[in-house]
XYZ file of C-alpha atoms in Angstrom:
666
model
C -31.148 -216.920 33.196
C -29.275 -218.455 36.146
C -32.056 -221.017 36.708
C -31.797 -222.150 33.080
C -28.017 -222.454 33.403
C -28.380 -224.470 36.622
C -30.847 -226.840 34.958
C -28.508 -227.361 32.014
C -25.582 -228.091 34.341
C -27.703 -230.524 36.339
C -28.774 -232.362 33.182
C -25.165 -232.492 31.991
C -23.992 -233.937 35.331
C -26.805 -236.509 35.264
C -25.928 -237.572 31.747
C -22.241 -237.850 32.667
C -23.064 -240.008 35.684
C -25.221 -242.320 33.544
C -22.448 -242.637 30.991
C -19.836 -243.407 33.638
C -22.127 -246.014 35.214
C -22.545 -247.732 31.857
C -18.767 -247.682 31.391
C -18.210 -249.243 34.815
C -20.693 -252.018 34.024
C -18.987 -252.670 30.738
C -15.497 -252.786 32.256
C -16.671 -255.081 35.064
C -18.283 -257.340 32.483
C -15.052 -257.653 30.536
C -13.042 -258.322 33.694
C -15.402 -260.953 35.028
C -15.873 -262.466 31.575
C -12.144 -263.251 31.487
C -12.376 -265.214 34.734
C -15.688 -267.022 34.414
C -17.744 -268.245 31.515
C -20.898 -267.519 33.490
C -20.119 -263.793 33.341
C -20.015 -263.728 29.544
C -23.771 -263.683 29.169
C -24.426 -261.222 31.990
C -21.705 -258.765 30.927
C -21.823 -258.924 27.134
C -19.903 -255.843 25.839
C -22.240 -255.417 22.881
C -25.312 -255.484 25.116
C -23.782 -252.953 27.501
C -22.886 -250.705 24.565
C -26.511 -250.976 23.415
C -27.722 -249.986 26.894
C -25.437 -246.974 26.792
C -26.836 -245.937 23.395
C -30.394 -246.187 24.705
C -29.486 -243.974 27.688
C -28.016 -241.437 25.262
C -31.217 -241.443 23.180
C -33.301 -240.861 26.304
C -31.038 -237.980 27.364
C -31.242 -236.310 23.964
C -35.023 -236.612 23.832
C -35.253 -235.225 27.382
C -33.481 -232.035 26.275
C -30.022 -232.648 27.737
C -28.390 -230.562 25.008
C -25.623 -231.163 22.505
C -22.551 -233.229 23.286
C -19.123 -231.740 23.629
C -16.326 -233.282 21.468
C -15.109 -235.621 24.222
C -18.602 -236.935 24.929
C -19.283 -237.380 21.220
C -16.134 -239.464 20.843
C -17.239 -241.761 23.696
C -20.762 -242.226 22.379
C -19.592 -242.933 18.813
C -17.202 -245.552 20.145
C -20.015 -247.178 22.114
C -22.327 -247.025 19.088
C -19.649 -248.699 16.997
C -19.400 -251.484 19.589
C -23.193 -251.882 19.581
C -23.211 -252.259 15.789
C -26.190 -251.956 13.463
C -28.009 -248.659 13.123
C -26.899 -247.205 16.479
C -24.106 -244.979 15.227
C -26.246 -243.392 12.555
C -29.192 -243.099 14.971
C -27.271 -241.151 17.630
C -25.621 -238.785 15.164
C -28.846 -238.079 13.284
C -30.922 -237.624 16.455
C -28.509 -235.020 17.828
C -28.428 -233.154 14.517
C -32.214 -233.288 14.166
C -32.823 -231.911 17.658
C -30.086 -229.285 17.868
C -29.015 -228.428 14.294
C -32.414 -228.471 12.507
C -31.179 -231.179 10.141
C -33.816 -233.274 8.329
C -34.719 -236.713 9.687
C -34.062 -239.536 7.201
C -34.313 -242.764 9.214
C -37.298 -244.918 8.279
C -39.322 -247.543 10.115
C -37.324 -250.255 8.366
C -34.155 -248.748 9.859
C -35.536 -248.616 13.414
C -37.445 -251.895 13.505
C -34.352 -254.012 14.442
C -33.719 -251.972 17.633
C -37.294 -252.030 18.974
C -36.559 -255.177 21.014
C -33.507 -253.545 22.615
C -35.582 -250.550 23.766
C -38.281 -252.891 25.097
C -35.740 -255.002 27.001
C -34.427 -251.858 28.709
C -37.884 -250.423 29.549
C -37.365 -247.547 27.123
C -40.323 -247.930 24.782
C -41.369 -244.323 25.471
C -38.153 -243.144 23.869
C -38.618 -245.576 20.995
C -42.151 -244.230 20.409
C -40.696 -240.753 19.870
C -38.201 -242.132 17.354
C -40.898 -244.194 15.652
C -43.025 -241.086 15.142
C -40.114 -239.360 13.434
C -39.543 -242.422 11.267
C -43.183 -242.534 10.253
C -42.858 -239.077 8.711
C -40.691 -240.747 6.060
C -43.131 -243.570 5.387
C -46.183 -243.831 3.171
C -47.946 -246.567 5.165
C -48.947 -247.376 8.745
C -49.419 -243.699 9.493
C -52.270 -244.588 11.841
C -49.641 -245.783 14.321
C -49.177 -242.104 15.188
C -52.432 -242.144 17.170
C -51.180 -244.812 19.591
C -49.095 -242.290 21.526
C -50.397 -239.712 23.969
C -47.433 -237.382 24.331
C -48.330 -233.745 23.678
C -45.679 -232.872 21.099
C -46.139 -231.310 17.684
C -45.538 -234.622 15.906
C -48.228 -236.380 17.915
C -50.700 -233.530 17.548
C -50.211 -233.430 13.793
C -50.440 -237.226 13.600
C -53.734 -237.307 15.529
C -55.217 -234.520 13.414
C -54.432 -236.215 10.120
C -55.440 -239.626 11.437
C -58.852 -238.163 12.279
C -58.971 -236.606 8.813
C -58.093 -239.985 7.301
C -61.289 -241.402 8.797
C -63.209 -239.092 6.449
C -61.683 -240.893 3.483
C -63.412 -244.143 4.433
C -66.728 -242.712 5.639
C -68.456 -240.121 3.425
C -70.727 -239.195 6.328
C -67.772 -238.332 8.584
C -67.498 -234.546 8.904
C -63.826 -233.490 8.486
C -64.364 -230.027 9.974
C -63.008 -230.877 13.444
C -59.915 -232.587 12.037
C -59.267 -229.670 9.665
C -59.506 -227.258 12.604
C -56.899 -229.310 14.485
C -54.580 -229.183 11.460
C -54.964 -225.402 11.199
C -54.252 -225.043 14.926
C -51.045 -227.034 14.508
C -50.049 -224.853 11.559
C -50.637 -221.809 13.706
C -48.243 -223.222 16.321
C -45.498 -223.117 13.668
C -46.172 -219.583 12.469
C -48.102 -220.274 9.275
C -49.777 -217.207 7.802
C -53.512 -216.739 7.339
C -53.313 -217.140 3.550
C -51.396 -220.415 3.836
C -53.793 -221.806 6.453
C -56.771 -220.950 4.273
C -55.335 -222.452 1.082
C -54.042 -225.564 2.861
C -57.372 -226.165 4.588
C -59.154 -225.874 1.237
C -56.645 -228.266 -0.349
C -57.285 -230.921 2.309
C -61.039 -230.424 2.050
C -60.856 -230.819 -1.742
C -58.751 -233.972 -1.316
C -61.442 -235.584 0.836
C -64.221 -234.427 -1.481
C -62.447 -235.747 -4.595
C -62.621 -239.322 -3.292
C -66.380 -239.098 -2.751
C -67.184 -237.273 -5.990
C -69.511 -239.023 -8.505
C -67.723 -241.105 -11.122
C -68.562 -238.673 -13.942
C -67.055 -235.752 -11.993
C -64.203 -237.502 -10.288
C -61.596 -237.170 -13.045
C -62.070 -233.401 -13.148
C -61.859 -233.240 -9.338
C -58.554 -235.146 -9.370
C -57.160 -232.838 -12.061
C -58.077 -229.718 -10.063
C -56.659 -231.271 -6.886
C -53.349 -232.090 -8.595
C -53.083 -228.561 -10.007
C -53.785 -226.890 -6.639
C -51.464 -229.282 -4.821
C -48.621 -228.665 -7.277
C -48.907 -224.879 -6.872
C -48.900 -225.089 -3.082
C -45.990 -227.516 -2.921
C -43.938 -225.452 -5.349
C -44.443 -222.385 -3.175
C -44.153 -223.844 0.342
C -42.404 -227.234 0.294
C -38.875 -225.906 0.778
C -39.802 -223.787 3.783
C -42.192 -226.205 5.504
C -40.583 -229.601 4.929
C -39.015 -229.697 8.407
C -42.368 -229.389 10.239
C -44.414 -232.369 11.381
C -47.731 -231.043 10.035
C -46.271 -230.698 6.547
C -44.834 -234.227 6.576
C -48.078 -235.693 7.911
C -49.998 -233.787 5.252
C -47.659 -235.078 2.567
C -48.384 -238.642 3.682
C -52.114 -237.912 3.744
C -52.123 -236.504 0.200
C -50.009 -239.444 -0.975
C -52.661 -241.813 0.341
C -55.387 -239.810 -1.412
C -53.633 -240.074 -4.776
C -52.902 -243.758 -4.097
C -56.631 -244.382 -3.753
C -57.283 -242.490 -6.971
C -54.638 -244.620 -8.676
C -56.297 -247.836 -7.508
C -59.586 -246.608 -8.984
C -57.969 -245.601 -12.294
C -58.164 -241.809 -11.827
C -54.466 -241.016 -11.357
C -53.576 -239.765 -14.843
C -53.657 -236.116 -13.730
C -50.383 -236.486 -11.813
C -48.475 -237.257 -15.028
C -48.481 -233.536 -15.833
C -46.880 -232.630 -12.499
C -43.618 -234.603 -12.113
C -42.400 -232.137 -9.469
C -45.410 -232.857 -7.279
C -44.999 -236.577 -7.796
C -41.379 -236.315 -6.632
C -42.514 -234.494 -3.480
C -45.240 -236.998 -2.605
C -43.459 -240.312 -3.134
C -39.839 -241.522 -3.037
C -37.915 -241.241 -6.350
C -37.974 -244.984 -7.173
C -41.720 -245.209 -6.772
C -42.242 -241.985 -8.728
C -40.127 -243.271 -11.600
C -41.978 -246.585 -11.734
C -45.309 -244.759 -11.599
C -44.341 -242.524 -14.531
C -43.169 -245.526 -16.532
C -46.486 -247.269 -15.841
C -48.451 -244.202 -16.972
C -46.432 -243.946 -20.178
C -46.768 -247.670 -20.849
C -43.059 -247.933 -21.633
C -39.901 -248.971 -19.781
C -37.661 -246.564 -21.721
C -37.627 -244.212 -18.721
C -36.120 -247.011 -16.611
C -33.189 -247.572 -18.966
C -31.409 -244.455 -17.706
C -32.012 -243.725 -14.045
C -30.376 -240.564 -12.603
C -29.939 -241.828 -9.062
C -26.726 -240.087 -7.971
C -28.558 -237.880 -5.445
C -31.241 -240.444 -4.509
C -29.125 -243.521 -3.822
C -30.456 -243.899 -0.268
C -34.058 -243.920 -1.515
C -33.253 -246.576 -4.086
C -31.504 -248.777 -1.528
C -34.480 -248.501 0.822
C -36.862 -249.285 -2.042
C -34.912 -252.410 -3.015
C -34.816 -253.639 0.594
C -38.573 -253.248 0.990
C -39.823 -254.547 -2.373
C -37.373 -257.179 -3.615
C -36.700 -260.553 -2.009
C -33.267 -261.741 -3.231
C -34.106 -265.336 -2.359
C -36.950 -265.362 -4.881
C -34.718 -264.393 -7.826
C -32.901 -266.682 -10.208
C -29.099 -266.448 -10.491
C -28.838 -263.879 -13.274
C -31.500 -261.630 -11.744
C -29.742 -261.883 -8.377
C -26.491 -260.789 -10.049
C -28.318 -257.822 -11.580
C -29.672 -256.870 -8.156
C -26.233 -257.054 -6.513
C -24.715 -254.949 -9.307
C -27.352 -252.269 -8.761
C -26.750 -252.328 -4.991
C -23.009 -251.859 -5.476
C -23.580 -248.910 -7.808
C -26.016 -247.323 -5.380
C -23.630 -247.686 -2.450
C -20.842 -246.090 -4.463
C -23.139 -243.182 -5.333
C -24.196 -242.828 -1.685
C -20.588 -242.877 -0.488
C -19.860 -239.888 -2.731
C -22.306 -237.735 -0.783
C -20.868 -238.369 2.701
C -19.391 -235.375 4.482
C -15.601 -235.838 4.522
C -15.422 -234.200 7.964
C -17.484 -236.989 9.500
C -14.771 -239.641 9.679
C -16.989 -242.301 11.226
C -19.636 -241.879 8.507
C -16.971 -242.090 5.793
C -15.560 -245.305 7.268
C -19.039 -246.790 7.637
C -20.013 -246.013 4.030
C -16.748 -247.437 2.697
C -17.244 -250.600 4.738
C -20.780 -251.116 3.411
C -19.669 -250.534 -0.181
C -16.740 -252.941 0.084
C -18.909 -255.565 1.798
C -21.481 -255.376 -1.007
C -18.707 -255.655 -3.586
C -17.248 -258.688 -1.816
C -20.728 -260.283 -1.735
C -21.050 -259.746 -5.487
C -17.675 -261.381 -6.144
C -18.602 -264.296 -3.875
C -21.867 -264.746 -5.764
C -19.976 -264.876 -9.073
C -17.390 -267.315 -7.710
C -19.546 -269.889 -5.921
C -22.760 -271.659 -6.753
C -22.979 -270.587 -10.403
C -25.551 -272.770 -12.197
C -24.313 -274.703 -15.240
C -26.249 -272.608 -17.749
C -24.652 -269.382 -16.400
C -21.012 -270.489 -16.217
C -19.971 -267.931 -18.852
C -21.419 -264.954 -16.914
C -18.568 -264.462 -14.368
C -15.976 -264.351 -17.152
C -18.035 -261.827 -19.104
C -18.470 -259.554 -16.082
C -14.925 -259.790 -14.719
C -13.269 -257.087 -16.927
C -16.126 -254.650 -16.292
C -16.042 -255.434 -12.578
C -12.306 -254.695 -12.384
C -12.767 -251.393 -14.247
C -15.593 -250.422 -11.896
C -13.578 -251.411 -8.831
C -10.493 -249.422 -9.827
C -12.552 -246.312 -10.535
C -14.490 -246.612 -7.272
C -11.457 -247.066 -5.020
C -9.641 -244.211 -6.721
C -12.662 -241.947 -6.378
C -13.585 -242.824 -2.788
C -9.940 -242.886 -1.620
C -10.425 -246.023 0.484
C -7.276 -247.865 -0.635
C -6.318 -249.183 2.808
C -9.795 -250.503 3.663
C -10.019 -252.191 0.254
C -6.645 -253.960 0.513
C -8.078 -257.519 0.939
C -10.189 -257.199 -2.213
C -7.358 -255.521 -4.113
C -4.979 -258.299 -3.112
C -7.430 -260.955 -4.236
C -8.039 -259.252 -7.579
C -4.315 -258.765 -8.132
C -3.732 -262.504 -7.729
C -6.222 -263.068 -10.547
C -4.798 -260.230 -12.693
C -1.058 -259.928 -11.868
C -0.334 -257.930 -15.049
C -2.883 -255.187 -14.301
C -0.928 -251.991 -13.587
C -3.947 -250.287 -12.001
C -4.421 -253.000 -9.382
C -0.696 -252.880 -8.620
C -0.957 -249.106 -8.006
C -3.909 -249.566 -5.649
C -2.129 -252.423 -3.878
C 1.100 -250.449 -3.370
C -0.841 -247.415 -2.124
C -2.790 -249.504 0.397
C 0.417 -251.176 1.618
C 2.114 -247.804 2.184
C -0.966 -246.332 3.888
C -0.985 -249.287 6.279
C 2.790 -249.054 6.800
C 3.158 -252.618 5.630
C 6.163 -252.238 3.365
C 6.777 -255.974 3.292
C 3.711 -256.381 1.084
C 5.578 -254.676 -1.764
C 7.610 -257.842 -2.204
C 4.602 -259.335 -3.970
C 5.272 -256.909 -6.858
C 8.870 -258.023 -7.385
C 10.000 -260.152 -10.294
C 7.048 -259.518 -12.600
C 6.360 -255.798 -13.250
C 2.746 -255.215 -14.384
C 2.516 -253.684 -17.847
C -1.109 -254.034 -18.949
C -3.849 -251.427 -18.443
C -1.330 -248.686 -17.668
C -3.280 -245.669 -16.405
C -1.073 -242.542 -16.094
C -3.775 -240.511 -14.289
C -4.253 -243.169 -11.633
C -0.494 -243.531 -11.203
C -0.137 -239.763 -10.766
C -2.792 -239.640 -8.039
C -1.295 -242.644 -6.248
C 2.182 -241.063 -6.404
C 0.744 -237.935 -4.793
C -0.706 -240.009 -1.959
C 2.703 -241.627 -1.390
C 4.303 -238.201 -0.967
C 1.767 -237.175 1.671
C 2.239 -240.254 3.851
C 4.396 -239.645 6.957
C 6.961 -242.368 6.420
C 10.512 -242.713 5.121
C 11.475 -242.206 1.500
C 12.706 -245.792 1.232
C 9.212 -247.288 1.057
C 8.113 -244.755 -1.559
C 11.270 -245.391 -3.560
C 10.549 -249.123 -3.510
C 7.016 -248.601 -4.835
C 8.309 -246.218 -7.493
C 11.009 -248.612 -8.688
C 8.586 -251.547 -8.831
C 5.878 -249.693 -10.740
C 7.322 -246.750 -12.682
C 10.782 -248.030 -13.543
C 9.389 -251.379 -14.661
C 7.377 -249.765 -17.468
C 8.546 -249.561 -21.041
C 9.705 -246.250 -22.463
C 6.430 -245.154 -24.036
C 4.423 -245.801 -20.885
C 6.980 -243.888 -18.804
C 6.590 -240.957 -21.188
C 2.830 -241.009 -20.641
C 3.238 -241.150 -16.873
C 5.766 -238.282 -16.919
C 3.363 -236.175 -18.956
C 0.553 -236.797 -16.483
C 2.792 -236.079 -13.476
C 3.850 -232.768 -15.062
C 0.220 -231.825 -15.770
C -0.851 -232.604 -12.216
C 2.054 -230.530 -10.873
C 0.774 -227.552 -12.880
C -2.840 -228.072 -11.751
C -1.885 -228.215 -8.071
C 0.262 -225.072 -8.153
C -1.136 -221.630 -7.330
C 1.769 -219.385 -8.240
C 5.326 -219.603 -9.542
C 6.818 -220.506 -6.163
C 4.451 -223.408 -5.523
C 4.938 -224.546 -9.142
C 8.686 -224.840 -8.511
C 7.937 -226.848 -5.367
C 5.689 -229.166 -7.331
C 8.368 -229.588 -9.988
C 10.857 -230.522 -7.286
C 8.599 -233.430 -6.329
C 9.147 -234.827 -9.866
C 12.906 -235.236 -9.378
C 12.658 -238.960 -8.474
C 10.895 -239.556 -11.803
C 12.870 -237.069 -13.924
C 16.500 -237.800 -13.029
C 19.540 -235.983 -14.431
C 20.240 -238.662 -17.047
C 16.586 -238.937 -18.100
C 15.955 -240.168 -21.633
C 14.010 -236.968 -22.417
C 17.229 -234.924 -22.137
C 18.969 -237.329 -24.497
C 16.127 -237.193 -27.016
C 16.240 -233.384 -27.017
C 19.999 -233.368 -27.582
C 19.667 -235.985 -30.335
C 16.742 -234.056 -31.923
C 14.446 -237.062 -31.649
C 10.663 -236.737 -31.879
C 9.048 -235.905 -28.518
C 5.671 -234.857 -27.220
C 5.458 -231.035 -26.755
C 4.561 -231.556 -23.101
C 7.778 -233.493 -22.482
C 9.857 -230.809 -24.212
C 8.291 -228.179 -21.950
C 8.723 -230.375 -18.860
C 12.421 -230.893 -19.621
C 13.026 -227.123 -19.816
C 11.267 -226.651 -16.459
C 13.347 -229.415 -14.829
C 16.682 -228.251 -16.278
C 17.476 -225.789 -13.414
C 17.277 -228.590 -10.836
C 19.891 -230.595 -12.752
C 21.913 -227.517 -13.825
C 21.631 -228.483 -17.464
C 21.488 -226.091 -20.400
C 19.240 -227.060 -23.284
C 19.285 -225.644 -26.784
C 16.060 -226.225 -28.696
C 16.008 -226.287 -32.481
C 13.217 -224.666 -34.481
C 10.869 -227.681 -34.345
C 11.383 -228.176 -30.620
C 10.951 -224.434 -30.040
C 7.646 -224.475 -31.880
C 6.529 -227.436 -29.757
C 7.558 -225.603 -26.587
C 5.701 -222.408 -27.562
C 2.561 -224.261 -28.677
C 2.400 -226.140 -25.350
C 2.982 -222.925 -23.382
C 0.215 -221.135 -25.278
C -2.139 -224.048 -24.628
C -1.650 -223.982 -20.847
C -1.800 -220.161 -20.928
C -5.313 -220.393 -22.325
C -6.312 -222.933 -19.665
C -5.211 -221.244 -16.432
C -3.997 -217.930 -14.994
C -0.792 -219.613 -13.842
C -0.132 -220.772 -17.414
C -0.530 -217.181 -18.641
C 1.918 -216.011 -16.006
C 4.441 -218.673 -17.021
C 4.144 -217.512 -20.633
C 4.767 -213.886 -19.703
C 7.678 -214.822 -17.458
C 9.573 -217.072 -19.861
C 8.829 -215.164 -23.082
C 9.566 -211.708 -21.694
C 12.790 -212.759 -19.944
C 14.846 -215.544 -21.581
C 15.864 -218.316 -19.198
C 19.552 -219.115 -18.669
C 18.750 -222.847 -18.705
C 17.283 -223.177 -22.191
C 17.280 -221.226 -25.435
C 14.635 -221.061 -28.135
C 15.171 -220.651 -31.850
C 15.431 -216.850 -32.420
C 12.694 -216.692 -35.076
C 10.238 -218.689 -32.962
C 11.006 -216.665 -29.829
C 10.528 -213.353 -31.667
C 7.203 -214.441 -33.129
C 5.985 -215.566 -29.710
C 7.027 -212.316 -27.994
C 5.142 -210.313 -30.612
C 1.877 -211.808 -29.357
C 2.768 -211.650 -25.657
C 0.072 -209.109 -24.777
C -2.632 -211.268 -26.329
C -2.096 -214.083 -23.836
C -5.082 -214.445 -21.564
C -6.465 -217.523 -19.794
C -9.701 -218.909 -21.206
C -11.594 -217.853 -18.062
C -11.123 -214.240 -19.144
C -9.456 -212.954 -15.962
C -5.914 -211.717 -15.717
C -3.418 -213.773 -13.746
C -2.190 -210.635 -11.962
C -1.836 -210.199 -9.066
C -0.277 -213.534 -8.299
C -2.253 -215.400 -5.635
C -0.541 -216.259 -2.398
C 0.433 -219.836 -1.709
C -1.908 -221.791 0.503
C -0.512 -222.765 3.878
C 0.051 -226.503 4.354
C -2.564 -228.410 6.314
C -1.513 -229.171 9.902
C -0.655 -232.823 10.427
C -2.686 -234.913 12.766
C -1.206 -236.495 15.837
C -2.398 -239.930 14.790
C -0.041 -242.673 13.707
C -0.518 -241.770 10.074
C -2.241 -239.041 8.147
C -5.090 -240.118 5.952
C -4.740 -238.419 2.558
C -7.583 -236.071 1.741
C -10.085 -237.416 -0.718
C -9.635 -235.983 -4.200
C -12.348 -233.667 -5.551
C -14.990 -235.467 -7.506
C -14.057 -235.527 -11.177
C -16.736 -234.718 -13.774
C -18.187 -237.757 -15.454
C -17.324 -238.342 -19.060
C -19.910 -237.641 -21.724
C -21.949 -240.800 -21.982
C -24.170 -239.710 -24.816
C -22.580 -242.353 -27.022
C -22.910 -246.098 -26.575
C -21.416 -247.327 -23.314
C -18.286 -249.475 -23.798
C -18.968 -251.575 -20.707
C -21.678 -252.439 -18.212
C -20.525 -250.228 -15.349
C -19.624 -246.983 -17.135
C -22.983 -245.246 -16.853
C -23.468 -246.231 -13.176
C -27.156 -246.683 -13.929
C -29.221 -249.658 -12.680
């Protein structure tokens, strides 16, 4: 045990020395580069960062172990300086080796860094990475055999490459290759039954290609049925092993050859198998081709397969060969895919979140540039047609991904084109406050935006303002420029949404009172809602209820007439059916009259008679009252980045879509 510990310490010291040496070279390069132009080429910071990343890859592949938090911070910073795929490569390699995470990088991802590995005499390390990348590819699998390192990936690659030779030569006996595959399965603990069935499956795959024409269709059908059963039973457990991935590529090639010869119809009955063998885009196109219809392509569920679609588009579509309108369609699809991919990023991985947001915003900026410059004469109307849908899509994406500060340049540009759009003004003010650039709020003065007022968006932006660690003056400025500039009806809508969000965020009566206190800047003591109640004017039931909840903070006593009391009770019963906290509010205020408001006696008596029937729709009692959640500890950074909101369920899109971007389908 002590020898193993000593070896680990020695490897850690060696890796630390290599990292420090790379840092010294980089710092010397920057110092000399400031004094002499000749040093710029020799001490290029990006090249030194790339060298450091290559050293890290070599250390990880040599078994140096996981990085501690300080080391990880240094390597991510260097990978960011190196640019390109480096940051994703280092993170994924560490997780693959030491956390048993799946490997997703492809050959197309790694091809740009091959030259860097070659220039630093590190092609051995690149060969290891290339083998891993080939497990995600459906072509060039024979490149596995070029390496001679005795690892499981190379052994599996050689075995299946030898088996692939039997596909071309009917006289080639596959027995030796099948034995090598079984031996590799045995290395990974496969049972006797699995080894027997898998060996028979591979043997049947080879035999199906050499079957007579009159028997071949039946052989393909039997092969597809056997393959589907095996994959359904074993794919989840075996997908992380090299022999399974190599076998998947081998079977994909077998069915590809059957497809070229016109014997691929059997796969149409096994969509699950097709999804396992080929990437989702290719599977969808294959199914559409088999059905002879493009209806399947009109609605593509790509939310969980965005990365596969992006890779497919990069490999199979040349943007330069498309005309203008087709190029616009391609860029729209790319933007949608990047938004979908950004949704799936782990919020705890800050660097990955920033990287995904940057790629999405860059693609969106490219789309806007394409629509603004170089539009051919016969397509001049297209930018104007797409602009409203593009703005709607942009507002929804920024609100969902919570990347207001990074998107400020695009938001500012869009706001110049649409100064009356209330949604863009909300995003702009939020980005300015997140960046602590209060002076930017002056751009909102003099012309309050009043079109496209979105109370839900305003409520979420107002919540972000409250969480930012800065003075109340900046928040008050944003509130006065946006909320107080609205007309009365729009302010009512915003107040209703703020009150609803306060109820949703609360967990018990104490936290609900705290949330109500945050509404005081919007619901002042001389608020028009109080006046409307006193004058018996028509009001929304939610505003009547909100006014009674805010009355204690202003020490006002409200007396509701019969109509207002019925509105108050109906709203209370509605929220009681929706949440346990609503049921508790109903029991509290109906059982014990409040000193701050009074209900009409007949309405109050009728409501109390049904007090025991109040239950939330979920069917569970609100008692006992849950404890309040402790506040999140603040970071020590200059500002705290607001947590991204939970993903909201998509609206029912079974009806016709009102605009191009609503369905988020290519």
